[in-house]
CSV table of C-alpha atoms in Angstrom, one decimal:
chain,number,residue,atom,x,y,z
F,860,ASP,CA,120.0,33.3,-0.5
F,861,THR,CA,116.6,31.6,-0.9
F,862,GLU,CA,114.8,30.6,2.2
F,863,VAL,CA,113.2,27.7,0.4
F,864,THR,CA,115.7,24.8,0.1
F,865,GLN,CA,115.3,22.1,-2.5
F,866,THR,CA,117.2,18.9,-2.7
F,867,PRO,CA,118.7,17.4,-4.8
F,868,LYS,CA,119.8,20.2,-7.1
F,869,HIS,CA,120.3,17.7,-9.9
F,870,LEU,CA,118.8,14.3,-10.4
F,871,VAL,CA,119.2,11.7,-13.2
F,872,MET,CA,116.9,8.8,-13.2
F,873,GLY,CA,115.8,5.9,-15.4
F,874,MET,CA,112.2,5.4,-16.3
F,875,THR,CA,111.9,2.5,-13.9
F,876,ASN,CA,113.4,4.3,-10.9
F,877,LYS,CA,111.6,5.7,-7.9
F,878,LYS,CA,113.0,8.9,-6.5
F,879,SER,CA,111.9,11.9,-4.5
F,880,LEU,CA,112.4,15.6,-4.6
F,881,LYS,CA,112.4,17.5,-1.3
F,882,CYS,CA,111.6,21.0,-0.3
F,883,GLU,CA,111.9,22.7,3.1
F,884,GLN,CA,111.0,26.2,4.3
F,885,HIS,CA,111.2,27.6,7.8
F,886,MET,CA,109.4,30.9,7.3
F,887,GLY,CA,106.1,29.7,8.8
F,888,HIS,CA,104.4,29.8,5.4
F,889,ARG,CA,101.2,27.7,5.3
F,890,ALA,CA,100.9,27.3,1.5
F,891,MET,CA,103.5,25.3,-0.5
F,892,TYR,CA,103.6,24.7,-4.2
F,893,TRP,CA,105.2,22.5,-6.9
F,894,TYR,CA,105.8,24.0,-10.3
F,895,LYS,CA,107.3,22.4,-13.4
F,896,GLN,CA,109.4,24.5,-15.7
F,897,LYS,CA,110.6,23.4,-19.2
F,898,ALA,CA,113.4,25.3,-20.9
F,899,LYS,CA,112.5,28.8,-22.0
F,900,LYS,CA,109.0,28.4,-20.7
F,901,PRO,CA,107.2,29.9,-17.7
F,902,PRO,CA,106.6,27.8,-14.5
F,903,GLU,CA,103.5,25.7,-14.7
F,904,LEU,CA,101.6,24.9,-11.5
F,905,MET,CA,101.4,21.2,-10.5
F,906,PHE,CA,100.2,21.1,-6.9
F,907,VAL,CA,99.3,23.4,-4.0
F,908,TYR,CA,99.2,22.4,-0.4
F,909,SER,CA,97.4,24.7,2.0
F,910,TYR,CA,97.7,24.0,5.8
F,911,GLU,CA,99.3,20.6,4.9
F,912,LYS,CA,96.3,19.5,2.8
F,913,LEU,CA,96.3,19.2,-1.0
F,914,SER,CA,94.1,21.9,-2.3
F,915,ILE,CA,95.0,22.0,-6.0
F,916,ASN,CA,96.1,19.2,-8.4
F,917,GLU,CA,96.4,20.6,-11.9
F,918,SER,CA,95.6,17.2,-13.5
F,919,VAL,CA,99.1,16.0,-13.0
F,920,PRO,CA,99.8,12.3,-14.0
F,921,SER,CA,99.8,9.9,-11.1
F,922,ARG,CA,103.5,9.1,-11.7
F,923,PHE,CA,104.0,12.4,-9.7
F,924,SER,CA,102.9,12.0,-6.1
F,925,PRO,CA,103.1,14.9,-3.7
F,926,GLU,CA,103.4,14.7,0.0
F,927,CYS,CA,103.3,17.3,2.8
F,928,PRO,CA,104.5,15.6,6.0
F,929,ASN,CA,104.3,18.9,8.0
F,930,SER,CA,104.1,22.6,7.4
F,931,SER,CA,107.8,23.0,6.7
F,932,LEU,CA,108.3,20.0,4.3
F,933,LEU,CA,107.0,19.2,0.8
F,934,ASN,CA,108.0,16.1,-1.1
F,935,LEU,CA,107.4,15.1,-4.7
F,936,HIS,CA,107.7,11.3,-5.3
F,937,LEU,CA,108.6,10.2,-8.8
F,938,HIS,CA,107.9,6.8,-10.3
F,939,ALA,CA,107.9,5.5,-13.8
F,940,LEU,CA,108.6,8.9,-15.3
F,941,GLN,CA,109.0,9.6,-19.0
F,942,PRO,CA,111.8,11.4,-20.8
F,943,GLU,CA,109.4,14.3,-21.4
F,944,ASP,CA,109.2,14.8,-17.7
F,945,SER,CA,112.7,16.1,-17.7
F,946,ALA,CA,112.5,19.7,-16.4
F,947,LEU,CA,113.3,22.0,-13.6
F,948,TYR,CA,111.0,21.4,-10.6
F,949,LEU,CA,110.4,24.4,-8.5
F,950,CYS,CA,109.1,24.5,-5.0
F,951,ALA,CA,107.6,27.6,-3.6
F,952,SER,CA,105.9,28.8,-0.4
F,953,SER,CA,103.5,31.6,0.5
F,954,PRO,CA,102.4,33.0,3.8
F,955,PHE,CA,98.9,33.2,2.4
F,956,SER,CA,96.8,30.0,2.3
F,957,THR,CA,94.3,31.5,-0.1
F,958,GLY,CA,96.5,33.1,-2.6
F,959,GLY,CA,97.0,36.6,-1.2
F,960,THR,CA,99.0,38.9,-3.4
F,961,GLY,CA,100.6,36.2,-5.3
F,962,GLU,CA,104.1,36.7,-3.8
F,963,LEU,CA,105.6,33.2,-3.8
F,964,PHE,CA,109.1,32.5,-2.5
F,965,PHE,CA,110.8,30.0,-4.8
F,966,GLY,CA,113.6,27.6,-4.2
F,967,GLU,CA,116.4,27.2,-6.8
F,968,GLY,CA,114.8,24.1,-8.2
F,969,SER,CA,115.7,20.5,-8.8
F,970,ARG,CA,116.8,19.8,-12.3
F,971,LEU,CA,115.5,16.4,-13.3
F,972,THR,CA,116.7,14.3,-16.3
F,973,VAL,CA,114.8,11.2,-17.1
F,974,LEU,CA,116.7,8.7,-19.3
U,1396,GLY,CA,91.3,30.4,-21.9
U,1397,GLU,CA,92.6,33.1,-19.7
U,1398,SER,CA,96.3,33.8,-20.2
U,1399,VAL,CA,99.0,36.3,-19.4
U,1400,GLY,CA,101.5,37.0,-22.2
U,1401,LEU,CA,104.3,39.2,-23.1
U,1402,HIS,CA,104.8,41.2,-26.3
U,1403,LEU,CA,108.5,40.6,-26.8
U,1404,PRO,CA,110.5,37.5,-26.1
U,1405,THR,CA,113.9,39.3,-26.0
U,1406,LEU,CA,115.0,42.8,-25.1
U,1407,SER,CA,118.5,44.2,-25.4
U,1408,VAL,CA,119.4,47.5,-23.8
U,1409,GLN,CA,122.6,49.6,-23.2
U,1410,GLU,CA,123.9,49.6,-19.6
U,1411,GLY,CA,122.6,52.7,-17.9
U,1412,ASP,CA,119.5,53.0,-20.1
U,1413,ASN,CA,116.0,52.4,-18.9
U,1414,SER,CA,114.3,49.2,-19.8
U,1415,ILE,CA,110.6,48.7,-20.3
U,1416,ILE,CA,109.1,45.2,-20.4
U,1417,ASN,CA,105.5,44.7,-21.4
U,1418,CYS,CA,102.8,42.2,-20.7
U,1419,ALA,CA,99.3,41.7,-21.9
U,1420,TYR,CA,96.7,39.9,-19.7
U,1421,SER,CA,93.2,38.7,-20.5
U,1422,ASN,CA,91.6,37.9,-17.1
U,1423,SER,CA,89.9,41.1,-16.0
U,1424,ALA,CA,89.0,39.4,-12.7
U,1425,SER,CA,92.7,39.3,-11.6
U,1426,ASP,CA,93.3,41.2,-8.3
U,1427,TYR,CA,97.1,41.2,-8.3
U,1428,PHE,CA,99.7,41.5,-11.0
U,1429,ILE,CA,103.3,40.5,-10.1
U,1430,TRP,CA,106.6,40.7,-11.8
U,1431,TYR,CA,109.2,38.0,-11.2
U,1432,LYS,CA,112.9,37.9,-12.2
U,1433,GLN,CA,114.6,34.6,-13.0
U,1434,GLU,CA,118.3,34.5,-13.3
U,1435,SER,CA,120.0,31.6,-15.0
U,1436,GLY,CA,120.0,28.5,-12.8
U,1437,LYS,CA,117.8,30.1,-10.1
U,1438,GLY,CA,114.2,30.1,-9.2
U,1439,PRO,CA,112.0,33.1,-9.9
U,1440,GLN,CA,112.4,36.0,-7.5
U,1441,PHE,CA,109.6,38.5,-6.6
U,1442,ILE,CA,110.3,42.0,-7.8
U,1443,ILE,CA,107.1,44.0,-7.3
U,1444,ASP,CA,103.4,43.6,-7.4
U,1445,ILE,CA,100.4,45.9,-8.0
U,1446,ARG,CA,96.8,45.6,-7.0
U,1447,SER,CA,94.2,45.9,-9.6
U,1448,ASN,CA,92.8,49.2,-8.0
U,1449,MET,CA,96.1,50.9,-8.6
U,1450,ASP,CA,97.7,52.1,-11.8
U,1451,LYS,CA,101.3,52.7,-10.7
U,1452,ARG,CA,103.6,51.5,-8.0
U,1453,GLN,CA,107.3,52.3,-7.5
U,1454,GLY,CA,110.0,50.3,-5.9
U,1455,GLN,CA,113.8,50.6,-5.9
U,1456,ARG,CA,114.7,51.4,-9.5
U,1457,VAL,CA,111.5,49.6,-10.7
U,1458,THR,CA,108.1,50.9,-11.5
U,1459,VAL,CA,105.1,48.9,-12.5
U,1460,LEU,CA,102.3,50.4,-14.5
U,1461,LEU,CA,98.8,48.9,-14.9
U,1462,ASN,CA,96.4,49.9,-17.6
U,1463,LYS,CA,93.2,48.1,-17.0
U,1464,THR,CA,91.5,49.7,-20.0
U,1465,VAL,CA,93.7,47.8,-22.4
U,1466,LYS,CA,94.7,45.1,-20.0
U,1467,HIS,CA,98.4,46.0,-20.2
U,1468,LEU,CA,101.1,45.7,-17.6
U,1469,SER,CA,104.6,47.0,-17.8
U,1470,LEU,CA,107.8,46.9,-15.8
U,1471,GLN,CA,110.2,49.8,-16.0
U,1472,ILE,CA,113.8,49.4,-14.8
U,1473,ALA,CA,115.8,52.6,-14.4
U,1474,ALA,CA,119.5,52.8,-15.1
U,1475,THR,CA,119.7,49.1,-16.2
U,1476,GLN,CA,122.7,47.3,-14.7
U,1477,PRO,CA,124.5,44.1,-15.8
U,1478,GLY,CA,122.9,42.4,-12.8
U,1479,ASP,CA,119.5,43.0,-14.3
U,1480,SER,CA,120.1,40.4,-17.0
U,1481,ALA,CA,117.5,37.8,-16.5
U,1482,VAL,CA,114.2,36.5,-17.8
U,1483,TYR,CA,111.3,38.6,-16.5
U,1484,PHE,CA,107.8,37.0,-16.0
U,1485,CYS,CA,104.6,38.8,-15.4
U,1486,ALA,CA,102.0,36.9,-13.4
U,1487,GLU,CA,98.5,37.3,-12.2
U,1488,ASN,CA,96.6,36.1,-9.3
U,1489,THR,CA,92.9,36.3,-8.2
U,1490,GLN,CA,92.6,36.8,-4.5
U,1491,GLY,CA,91.4,33.7,-2.9
U,1492,ALA,CA,92.7,31.7,-5.8
U,1493,GLN,CA,95.9,29.9,-5.2
U,1494,LYS,CA,96.9,29.6,-8.9
U,1495,LEU,CA,99.5,32.1,-10.0
U,1496,VAL,CA,99.5,32.3,-13.8
U,1497,PHE,CA,102.7,33.2,-15.5
U,1498,GLY,CA,103.2,34.9,-18.8
U,1499,GLN,CA,105.7,33.6,-21.4
U,1500,GLY,CA,108.7,35.7,-20.2
U,1501,THR,CA,111.0,38.3,-21.7
U,1502,ARG,CA,114.8,37.8,-21.7
U,1503,LEU,CA,116.6,41.1,-20.9
U,1504,THR,CA,120.2,41.4,-22.0
U,1505,ILE,CA,122.5,44.3,-21.1
U,1506,ASN,CA,125.0,45.6,-23.6
U,1507,PRO,CA,128.1,47.1,-22.1
């Protein structure tokens, strides 16, 4: 079982809705990540938080707003999304704040459908 | 730009045979190369990694080979089992960089 927990597992929202994806880990990891994965494609990095501070934003549109309330939690707030934003959103954590070996621990993802 | 890619999008093997999944990379500055396995409906799962100063590393039923001369990475799975069916991604990371770059993925299917 994954030690990174993501909720909800499935989310359907309209383009005018506001929703949030949540991620939680209790492994004491200090780096947390959001990835977006389209069908049959590799995960693409969106955001990285290191020690609860945003360290990387891969030019993600402002309709995606990340938040790291504490070292165990990571949220992704969604507003005014487009149908092309439909994808699997993966959260990951790492014990290394500066990349390390690259071993990330992934959650099972939140599958988002935007109507 | 820099990229990590795979030679074959799909690979079918007989149960019990060995599987070899290949990957080409272009960033010679990468310090670590990692293989992830992603089963249907799940997030990627770490399999094994190799540091750039190594050319071979073995795990349980898996071996990763790194050829820096031709910038090639491979994953060998011994005695492939039905549970090995998944998409396999190679990825690279430069120490100090927090960006893990994934290759395009290879779908491994096991024939009974």
